[in-house]
Amino acid sequence: MPAIDVKQLSKSFKTQRKEAGLWGSVKGLIWRESFYKEAVKSVSFSLEEGELVGFLGPNGAGKTTLLKMLSGILYPTAGEVKVLGYTPWERNREYQRQFAIVMGQKNQLWWDLPPAESFLLNRDIYGVDPKAFERNIDEMVSLLDLKDLLDVPVRQLSLGQRMKCELVAALLHQPRVLFLDEPTIGLDVISQEKIRSFIQEYNRLKKTTVLLTSHYMQDVEQLCKRVLVINHGQIVYDGLLDDLSKRYVDHKVIKIRFVEAQSATPPPGLEGVVEWDAHHAVLKVKQKEVAATTHRLLGELPIEDLSVEKVEVEEVIRRIFEEKPGIEPG
């Protein structure tokens, strides 16, 4: 049985529209136009136990709404979900003991208390055995290098330090499923790398099922082999990260540096030129034409260096986000 099994899950929100201006404000006291917005539309997917899957989408695509339904915070409009065999919105106590959710812009630690005291509070809430608690604390404090911060009030910690402590608080009861919503948002490069390394190592050691949302592609590229891409409330891609380019991009990028200054214009008939000056050039070439194009360039021009590169993952994701709903990728 999958750790997470989602079938035709949908969520709509009722909202109201007010007319502009003073008269619109007066009219709105009596009546406002109501309409429904579909945040999630018939989403289906499953995750096996121990998988670490990236969940990508632009702002407003439905990522956080979906995570809140999986954790039982929101009720769906339609569809079915089973997480570890439980229906999340029934809020079964046994289910609540087996999952955790960390949201990069929400705090669960007490602001004026040191992390150590918040950890003790979570121990009592989840009924963690004291010996298991000490073992878990020691392990995670070591992995995240938090030994000197446990007795410092949370309000005095940096954003990166607080996020490390948020992860420890969420994982004290050793959940089998972990939902991470933008865990590295706003962090500096070093803190991002430490958080990523911890998540990767924890997943490897504990086989925890992790669903990760992030706008930083470094998070996804380092941690996830598989990704789900949601746009306009619908899953538009579910598969290996490495296969994204094959499905959505039909070209590669050729970068050239010349031995000596060349004409400021490319040779006649050369297609796919993106940049061209006296010292370097960049071309976008269809994959089936890469060999012929590089052969021509090397034969006709004094080239010092030539590289053929895949399209950056960020560009692939951007292309997906820009697609209109209902349009199949080319």
mmCIF file of C-alpha atoms in Angstrom:
data_model
loop_
_atom_site.group_PDB
_atom_site.id
_atom_site.type_symbol
_atom_site.label_atom_id
_atom_site.label_comp_id
_atom_site.label_asym_id
_atom_site.label_seq_id
_atom_site.Cartn_x
_atom_site.Cartn_y
_atom_site.Cartn_z
ATOM 1 C CA MET A 1 0.000 0.000 0.000
ATOM 2 C CA PRO A 2 1.405 3.472 -0.895
ATOM 3 C CA ALA A 3 2.297 5.773 1.988
ATOM 4 C CA ILE A 4 0.268 8.523 0.278
ATOM 5 C CA ASP A 5 -2.553 7.764 -2.159
ATOM 6 C CA VAL A 6 -4.503 10.672 -3.679
ATOM 7 C CA LYS A 7 -7.473 10.118 -6.022
ATOM 8 C CA GLN A 8 -9.372 12.864 -7.868
ATOM 9 C CA LEU A 9 -8.788 15.375 -5.071
ATOM 10 C CA SER A 10 -10.378 18.812 -5.524
ATOM 11 C CA LYS A 11 -10.762 21.916 -3.399
ATOM 12 C CA SER A 12 -12.846 25.022 -4.159
ATOM 13 C CA PHE A 13 -13.079 28.197 -2.130
ATOM 14 C CA LYS A 14 -16.084 30.511 -2.060
ATOM 15 C CA THR A 15 -15.132 34.153 -2.346
ATOM 16 C CA GLN A 16 -16.865 37.436 -3.009
ATOM 17 C CA ARG A 17 -16.221 40.281 -5.398
ATOM 18 C CA LYS A 18 -16.844 43.914 -4.408
ATOM 19 C CA GLU A 19 -17.442 46.636 -6.959
ATOM 20 C CA ALA A 20 -14.975 49.538 -6.973
ATOM 21 C CA GLY A 21 -15.706 52.992 -5.601
ATOM 22 C CA LEU A 22 -17.880 54.452 -2.879
ATOM 23 C CA TRP A 23 -21.120 53.184 -4.369
ATOM 24 C CA GLY A 24 -19.580 49.723 -4.644
ATOM 25 C CA SER A 25 -18.717 49.820 -0.926
ATOM 26 C CA VAL A 26 -22.265 50.865 -0.001
ATOM 27 C CA LYS A 27 -23.760 48.217 -2.289
ATOM 28 C CA GLY A 28 -21.402 45.634 -0.816
ATOM 29 C CA LEU A 29 -22.947 46.107 2.618
ATOM 30 C CA ILE A 30 -26.157 44.600 1.237
ATOM 31 C CA TRP A 31 -25.035 42.228 -1.510
ATOM 32 C CA ARG A 32 -21.823 40.999 -3.077
ATOM 33 C CA GLU A 33 -21.307 38.740 -6.048
ATOM 34 C CA SER A 34 -20.102 35.285 -4.974
ATOM 35 C CA PHE A 35 -18.062 32.894 -7.026
ATOM 36 C CA TYR A 36 -15.986 29.754 -6.513
ATOM 37 C CA LYS A 37 -12.283 29.407 -7.205
ATOM 38 C CA GLU A 38 -10.882 25.937 -7.847
ATOM 39 C CA ALA A 39 -7.535 25.767 -6.070
ATOM 40 C CA VAL A 40 -7.031 22.030 -6.715
ATOM 41 C CA LYS A 41 -8.681 20.190 -9.613
ATOM 42 C CA SER A 42 -9.012 16.382 -9.698
ATOM 43 C CA VAL A 43 -5.448 15.673 -8.578
ATOM 44 C CA SER A 44 -4.270 12.055 -8.404
ATOM 45 C CA PHE A 45 -0.859 10.618 -7.448
ATOM 46 C CA SER A 46 0.753 8.222 -4.993
ATOM 47 C CA LEU A 47 4.025 8.056 -3.041
ATOM 48 C CA GLU A 48 5.660 4.890 -1.831
ATOM 49 C CA GLU A 49 7.074 4.675 1.679
ATOM 50 C CA GLY A 50 10.522 6.255 1.877
ATOM 51 C CA GLU A 51 10.194 8.358 -1.288
ATOM 52 C CA LEU A 52 11.448 11.943 -1.288
ATOM 53 C CA VAL A 53 9.442 13.768 -3.953
ATOM 54 C CA GLY A 54 9.596 17.384 -5.091
ATOM 55 C CA PHE A 55 6.332 19.280 -5.494
ATOM 56 C CA LEU A 56 6.693 22.253 -7.834
ATOM 57 C CA GLY A 57 4.370 25.010 -8.946
ATOM 58 C CA PRO A 58 4.112 28.797 -9.207
ATOM 59 C CA ASN A 59 2.514 30.901 -6.489
ATOM 60 C CA GLY A 60 -1.220 30.191 -6.353
ATOM 61 C CA ALA A 61 -0.919 26.855 -8.164
ATOM 62 C CA GLY A 62 -2.399 24.868 -5.258
ATOM 63 C CA LYS A 63 0.696 23.426 -3.546
ATOM 64 C CA THR A 64 0.031 24.645 -0.015
ATOM 65 C CA THR A 65 -3.709 23.915 -0.303
ATOM 66 C CA LEU A 66 -2.885 20.324 -1.239
ATOM 67 C CA LEU A 67 -0.422 19.934 1.641
ATOM 68 C CA LYS A 68 -3.035 21.255 4.062
ATOM 69 C CA MET A 69 -5.532 18.644 2.845
ATOM 70 C CA LEU A 70 -2.956 15.874 3.164
ATOM 71 C CA SER A 71 -2.245 16.951 6.728
ATOM 72 C CA GLY A 72 -5.936 17.297 7.637
ATOM 73 C CA ILE A 73 -5.940 21.077 8.086
ATOM 74 C CA LEU A 74 -8.429 21.528 5.207
ATOM 75 C CA TYR A 75 -11.380 19.438 4.055
ATOM 76 C CA PRO A 76 -11.547 18.715 0.306
ATOM 77 C CA THR A 77 -14.492 19.540 -1.929
ATOM 78 C CA ALA A 78 -14.226 16.125 -3.593
ATOM 79 C CA GLY A 79 -11.916 13.147 -3.886
ATOM 80 C CA GLU A 80 -10.198 10.618 -1.668
ATOM 81 C CA VAL A 81 -6.898 10.605 0.224
ATOM 82 C CA LYS A 82 -5.209 7.922 2.266
ATOM 83 C CA VAL A 83 -2.005 8.719 4.140
ATOM 84 C CA LEU A 84 -0.605 5.675 5.941
ATOM 85 C CA GLY A 85 -4.086 4.197 5.573
ATOM 86 C CA TYR A 86 -5.804 7.134 7.302
ATOM 87 C CA THR A 87 -8.124 9.823 5.932
ATOM 88 C CA PRO A 88 -6.326 13.027 7.046
ATOM 89 C CA TRP A 89 -9.348 15.274 7.698
ATOM 90 C CA GLU A 90 -10.839 12.723 10.090
ATOM 91 C CA ARG A 91 -7.961 13.804 12.340
ATOM 92 C CA ASN A 92 -7.414 10.394 13.829
ATOM 93 C CA ARG A 93 -5.066 10.681 16.797
ATOM 94 C CA GLU A 94 -2.924 7.798 15.566
ATOM 95 C CA TYR A 95 -2.476 9.512 12.216
ATOM 96 C CA GLN A 96 -1.466 12.785 13.874
ATOM 97 C CA ARG A 97 1.310 10.908 15.662
ATOM 98 C CA GLN A 98 2.736 9.654 12.363
ATOM 99 C CA PHE A 99 3.102 12.774 10.242
ATOM 100 C CA ALA A 100 4.622 16.246 10.557
ATOM 101 C CA ILE A 101 4.369 19.437 8.536
ATOM 102 C CA VAL A 102 6.964 22.203 8.433
ATOM 103 C CA MET A 103 6.038 25.472 6.760
ATOM 104 C CA GLY A 104 8.892 27.872 6.082
ATOM 105 C CA GLN A 105 6.811 30.933 6.922
ATOM 106 C CA LYS A 106 5.082 29.532 10.035
ATOM 107 C CA ASN A 107 6.606 29.029 13.493
ATOM 108 C CA GLN A 108 5.784 26.237 15.902
ATOM 109 C CA LEU A 109 8.489 27.141 18.454
ATOM 110 C CA TRP A 110 7.645 29.437 21.356
ATOM 111 C CA TRP A 111 9.180 32.810 20.506
ATOM 112 C CA ASP A 112 10.394 33.744 24.015
ATOM 113 C CA LEU A 113 11.519 30.269 25.083
ATOM 114 C CA PRO A 114 14.719 28.458 24.127
ATOM 115 C CA PRO A 115 14.283 25.562 21.659
ATOM 116 C CA ALA A 116 15.041 22.993 24.361
ATOM 117 C CA GLU A 117 11.840 23.910 26.231
ATOM 118 C CA SER A 118 9.704 23.771 23.088
ATOM 119 C CA PHE A 119 11.179 20.330 22.399
ATOM 120 C CA LEU A 120 10.127 19.163 25.881
ATOM 121 C CA LEU A 121 6.621 20.475 25.251
ATOM 122 C CA ASN A 122 6.424 18.525 21.965
ATOM 123 C CA ARG A 123 7.696 15.429 23.770
ATOM 124 C CA ASP A 124 4.740 15.612 26.133
ATOM 125 C CA ILE A 125 2.215 16.434 23.378
ATOM 126 C CA TYR A 126 3.227 13.387 21.334
ATOM 127 C CA GLY A 127 3.904 11.153 24.328
ATOM 128 C CA VAL A 128 7.461 10.359 23.238
ATOM 129 C CA ASP A 129 9.341 7.975 25.514
ATOM 130 C CA PRO A 130 11.997 9.976 27.450
ATOM 131 C CA LYS A 131 14.813 7.663 26.368
ATOM 132 C CA ALA A 132 13.724 7.804 22.720
ATOM 133 C CA PHE A 133 13.400 11.571 23.063
ATOM 134 C CA GLU A 134 16.974 11.957 24.300
ATOM 135 C CA ARG A 135 18.242 9.670 21.557
ATOM 136 C CA ASN A 136 16.375 11.583 18.851
ATOM 137 C CA ILE A 137 17.511 14.960 20.187
ATOM 138 C CA ASP A 138 21.160 13.908 20.330
ATOM 139 C CA GLU A 139 21.037 12.537 16.794
ATOM 140 C CA MET A 140 19.440 15.600 15.205
ATOM 141 C CA VAL A 141 21.420 18.148 17.222
ATOM 142 C CA SER A 142 24.566 16.435 15.981
ATOM 143 C CA LEU A 143 23.416 16.401 12.346
ATOM 144 C CA LEU A 144 22.387 20.072 12.452
ATOM 145 C CA ASP A 145 25.160 21.351 14.741
ATOM 146 C CA LEU A 146 22.733 22.887 17.261
ATOM 147 C CA LYS A 147 24.439 22.049 20.565
ATOM 148 C CA ASP A 148 25.222 25.675 21.494
ATOM 149 C CA LEU A 149 21.784 27.014 20.522
ATOM 150 C CA LEU A 150 19.406 24.862 22.557
ATOM 151 C CA ASP A 151 19.264 27.283 25.503
ATOM 152 C CA VAL A 152 19.117 30.506 23.478
ATOM 153 C CA PRO A 153 15.644 32.159 23.218
ATOM 154 C CA VAL A 154 14.154 31.556 19.788
ATOM 155 C CA ARG A 155 13.751 35.309 19.140
ATOM 156 C CA GLN A 156 17.558 35.662 19.320
ATOM 157 C CA LEU A 157 18.253 32.997 16.694
ATOM 158 C CA SER A 158 18.893 33.717 13.042
ATOM 159 C CA LEU A 159 16.371 32.576 10.431
ATOM 160 C CA GLY A 160 18.566 29.629 9.462
ATOM 161 C CA GLN A 161 19.048 28.585 13.074
ATOM 162 C CA ARG A 162 15.309 28.792 13.722
ATOM 163 C CA MET A 163 14.543 26.621 10.699
ATOM 164 C CA LYS A 164 16.937 23.950 11.938
ATOM 165 C CA CYS A 165 15.154 23.983 15.289
ATOM 166 C CA GLU A 166 11.756 23.846 13.527
ATOM 167 C CA LEU A 167 12.880 20.647 11.795
ATOM 168 C CA VAL A 168 13.994 19.105 15.080
ATOM 169 C CA ALA A 169 10.656 19.974 16.713
ATOM 170 C CA ALA A 170 8.753 18.409 13.810
ATOM 171 C CA LEU A 171 10.803 15.210 13.820
ATOM 172 C CA LEU A 172 11.034 14.504 17.556
ATOM 173 C CA HIS A 173 8.267 11.894 17.380
ATOM 174 C CA GLN A 174 9.890 10.276 14.302
ATOM 175 C CA PRO A 175 6.974 10.695 11.868
ATOM 176 C CA ARG A 176 6.669 8.302 8.944
ATOM 177 C CA VAL A 177 5.491 11.107 6.640
ATOM 178 C CA LEU A 178 6.919 14.631 6.461
ATOM 179 C CA PHE A 179 5.437 17.552 4.520
ATOM 180 C CA LEU A 180 7.934 20.352 3.899
ATOM 181 C CA ASP A 181 6.575 23.635 2.538
ATOM 182 C CA GLU A 182 9.406 25.985 1.487
ATOM 183 C CA PRO A 183 11.846 24.909 4.248
ATOM 184 C CA THR A 184 14.719 27.023 2.850
ATOM 185 C CA ILE A 185 12.778 30.200 2.006
ATOM 186 C CA GLY A 186 14.705 33.338 2.898
ATOM 187 C CA LEU A 187 17.825 31.457 4.034
ATOM 188 C CA ASP A 188 21.374 32.257 2.975
ATOM 189 C CA VAL A 189 23.269 29.844 0.741
ATOM 190 C CA ILE A 190 25.140 28.118 3.586
ATOM 191 C CA SER A 191 21.977 27.594 5.658
ATOM 192 C CA GLN A 192 20.141 26.254 2.592
ATOM 193 C CA GLU A 193 22.890 23.717 2.002
ATOM 194 C CA LYS A 194 22.860 22.557 5.643
ATOM 195 C CA ILE A 195 19.079 22.134 5.617
ATOM 196 C CA ARG A 196 19.237 20.174 2.344
ATOM 197 C CA SER A 197 22.010 17.911 3.647
ATOM 198 C CA PHE A 198 20.034 17.211 6.812
ATOM 199 C CA ILE A 199 16.829 16.334 4.933
ATOM 200 C CA GLN A 200 18.753 14.066 2.581
ATOM 201 C CA GLU A 201 20.555 12.251 5.404
ATOM 202 C CA TYR A 202 17.422 11.960 7.562
ATOM 203 C CA ASN A 203 15.459 10.471 4.682
ATOM 204 C CA ARG A 204 18.258 7.984 4.033
ATOM 205 C CA LEU A 205 18.501 6.921 7.682
ATOM 206 C CA LYS A 206 14.810 6.853 8.658
ATOM 207 C CA LYS A 207 13.154 6.058 5.293
ATOM 208 C CA THR A 208 10.660 8.850 6.007
ATOM 209 C CA THR A 209 8.294 9.670 3.140
ATOM 210 C CA VAL A 210 8.865 13.328 2.250
ATOM 211 C CA LEU A 211 6.838 15.650 0.028
ATOM 212 C CA LEU A 212 8.846 18.843 -0.512
ATOM 213 C CA THR A 213 7.691 22.131 -2.038
ATOM 214 C CA SER A 214 10.300 24.739 -2.912
ATOM 215 C CA HIS A 215 10.918 27.634 -5.287
ATOM 216 C CA TYR A 216 14.669 26.947 -5.098
ATOM 217 C CA MET A 217 15.551 24.449 -7.801
ATOM 218 C CA GLN A 218 18.783 23.593 -5.947
ATOM 219 C CA ASP A 219 16.601 22.008 -3.240
ATOM 220 C CA VAL A 220 14.794 19.820 -5.737
ATOM 221 C CA GLU A 221 17.835 18.929 -7.849
ATOM 222 C CA GLN A 222 19.866 17.834 -4.822
ATOM 223 C CA LEU A 223 17.121 15.974 -2.985
ATOM 224 C CA CYS A 224 14.538 14.610 -5.426
ATOM 225 C CA LYS A 225 14.677 12.074 -8.233
ATOM 226 C CA ARG A 226 10.942 12.365 -8.842
ATOM 227 C CA VAL A 227 8.883 15.543 -9.111
ATOM 228 C CA LEU A 228 5.224 16.471 -9.277
ATOM 229 C CA VAL A 229 4.486 19.706 -11.132
ATOM 230 C CA ILE A 230 1.176 21.446 -10.443
ATOM 231 C CA ASN A 231 -0.128 24.384 -12.449
ATOM 232 C CA HIS A 232 -3.578 26.002 -12.338
ATOM 233 C CA GLY A 233 -4.550 23.413 -9.712
ATOM 234 C CA GLN A 234 -3.759 20.399 -11.928
ATOM 235 C CA ILE A 235 -0.859 17.952 -12.006
ATOM 236 C CA VAL A 236 0.832 18.559 -15.361
ATOM 237 C CA TYR A 237 3.856 16.328 -14.792
ATOM 238 C CA ASP A 238 4.623 13.337 -12.575
ATOM 239 C CA GLY A 239 7.906 11.597 -13.242
ATOM 240 C CA LEU A 240 11.674 11.669 -13.002
ATOM 241 C CA LEU A 241 13.336 15.061 -12.778
ATOM 242 C CA ASP A 242 15.868 13.951 -15.404
ATOM 243 C CA ASP A 243 13.050 13.276 -17.883
ATOM 244 C CA LEU A 244 11.538 16.757 -17.667
ATOM 245 C CA SER A 245 13.794 18.163 -20.370
ATOM 246 C CA LYS A 246 13.093 15.255 -22.704
ATOM 247 C CA ARG A 247 9.362 15.902 -22.514
ATOM 248 C CA TYR A 248 9.233 19.683 -22.638
ATOM 249 C CA VAL A 249 12.400 20.767 -24.455
ATOM 250 C CA ASP A 250 13.533 19.680 -27.908
ATOM 251 C CA HIS A 251 16.800 21.632 -28.113
ATOM 252 C CA LYS A 252 20.246 21.980 -26.542
ATOM 253 C CA VAL A 253 22.454 25.002 -26.028
ATOM 254 C CA ILE A 254 25.798 25.340 -27.819
ATOM 255 C CA LYS A 255 28.253 27.815 -26.286
ATOM 256 C CA ILE A 256 31.341 28.907 -28.205
ATOM 257 C CA ARG A 257 34.453 30.971 -27.432
ATOM 258 C CA PHE A 258 36.586 32.045 -30.403
ATOM 259 C CA VAL A 259 40.394 31.945 -30.579
ATOM 260 C CA GLU A 260 40.447 35.375 -32.204
ATOM 261 C CA ALA A 261 37.977 38.140 -32.924
ATOM 262 C CA GLN A 262 35.359 37.278 -35.542
ATOM 263 C CA SER A 263 32.763 39.114 -37.577
ATOM 264 C CA ALA A 264 30.011 40.584 -35.426
ATOM 265 C CA THR A 265 27.455 38.721 -37.572
ATOM 266 C CA PRO A 266 27.077 34.924 -37.774
ATOM 267 C CA PRO A 267 27.784 32.963 -40.968
ATOM 268 C CA PRO A 268 24.865 32.926 -43.429
ATOM 269 C CA GLY A 269 22.376 30.081 -42.989
ATOM 270 C CA LEU A 270 23.366 29.340 -39.374
ATOM 271 C CA GLU A 271 20.142 28.805 -37.413
ATOM 272 C CA GLY A 272 19.340 29.104 -33.717
ATOM 273 C CA VAL A 273 21.702 31.987 -32.920
ATOM 274 C CA VAL A 274 20.807 33.585 -29.579
ATOM 275 C CA GLU A 275 23.968 35.615 -29.023
ATOM 276 C CA TRP A 276 26.867 36.419 -31.360
ATOM 277 C CA ASP A 277 29.731 38.865 -31.024
ATOM 278 C CA ALA A 278 33.391 38.993 -31.933
ATOM 279 C CA HIS A 279 34.496 36.730 -29.072
ATOM 280 C CA HIS A 280 31.684 34.320 -28.196
ATOM 281 C CA ALA A 281 28.353 32.919 -29.345
ATOM 282 C CA VAL A 282 25.333 31.017 -27.986
ATOM 283 C CA LEU A 283 22.996 28.907 -30.119
ATOM 284 C CA LYS A 284 19.803 26.969 -29.376
ATOM 285 C CA VAL A 285 19.778 23.944 -31.673
ATOM 286 C CA LYS A 286 17.260 21.114 -32.046
ATOM 287 C CA GLN A 287 18.668 17.937 -30.544
ATOM 288 C CA LYS A 288 18.661 16.028 -33.835
ATOM 289 C CA GLU A 289 20.717 18.833 -35.449
ATOM 290 C CA VAL A 290 23.359 19.240 -32.725
ATOM 291 C CA ALA A 291 25.946 16.937 -34.349
ATOM 292 C CA ALA A 292 25.680 18.576 -37.780
ATOM 293 C CA THR A 293 25.787 22.091 -36.320
ATOM 294 C CA THR A 294 28.858 21.454 -34.161
ATOM 295 C CA HIS A 295 30.605 19.809 -37.145
ATOM 296 C CA ARG A 296 29.973 22.918 -39.249
ATOM 297 C CA LEU A 297 31.078 25.328 -36.523
ATOM 298 C CA LEU A 298 34.327 23.461 -35.880
ATOM 299 C CA GLY A 299 35.043 23.269 -39.620
ATOM 300 C CA GLU A 300 34.382 26.920 -40.441
ATOM 301 C CA LEU A 301 35.454 28.914 -37.374
ATOM 302 C CA PRO A 302 38.597 29.229 -35.184
ATOM 303 C CA ILE A 303 37.061 27.895 -31.957
ATOM 304 C CA GLU A 304 38.949 27.823 -28.650
ATOM 305 C CA ASP A 305 36.186 26.174 -26.647
ATOM 306 C CA LEU A 306 32.811 24.626 -27.484
ATOM 307 C CA SER A 307 30.303 23.078 -25.098
ATOM 308 C CA VAL A 308 26.923 21.418 -25.654
ATOM 309 C CA GLU A 309 24.645 21.814 -22.646
ATOM 310 C CA LYS A 310 21.186 20.710 -21.626
ATOM 311 C CA VAL A 311 18.629 23.394 -20.928
ATOM 312 C CA GLU A 312 18.668 24.458 -17.276
ATOM 313 C CA VAL A 313 15.924 22.885 -15.157
ATOM 314 C CA GLU A 314 14.728 26.381 -14.158
ATOM 315 C CA GLU A 315 13.998 27.162 -17.809
ATOM 316 C CA VAL A 316 12.111 23.899 -18.266
ATOM 317 C CA ILE A 317 9.977 24.594 -15.198
ATOM 318 C CA ARG A 318 9.366 28.163 -16.347
ATOM 319 C CA ARG A 319 8.151 26.858 -19.695
ATOM 320 C CA ILE A 320 5.700 24.517 -17.959
ATOM 321 C CA PHE A 321 4.377 27.320 -15.757
ATOM 322 C CA GLU A 322 3.788 29.540 -18.769
ATOM 323 C CA GLU A 323 1.639 26.943 -20.530
ATOM 324 C CA LYS A 324 -2.081 27.549 -20.634
ATOM 325 C CA PRO A 325 -4.264 24.948 -18.878
ATOM 326 C CA GLY A 326 -5.423 22.168 -21.154
ATOM 327 C CA ILE A 327 -2.515 22.589 -23.590
ATOM 328 C CA GLU A 328 -0.409 19.489 -23.996
ATOM 329 C CA PRO A 329 3.364 20.001 -24.064
ATOM 330 C CA GLY A 330 4.992 20.000 -27.464
#
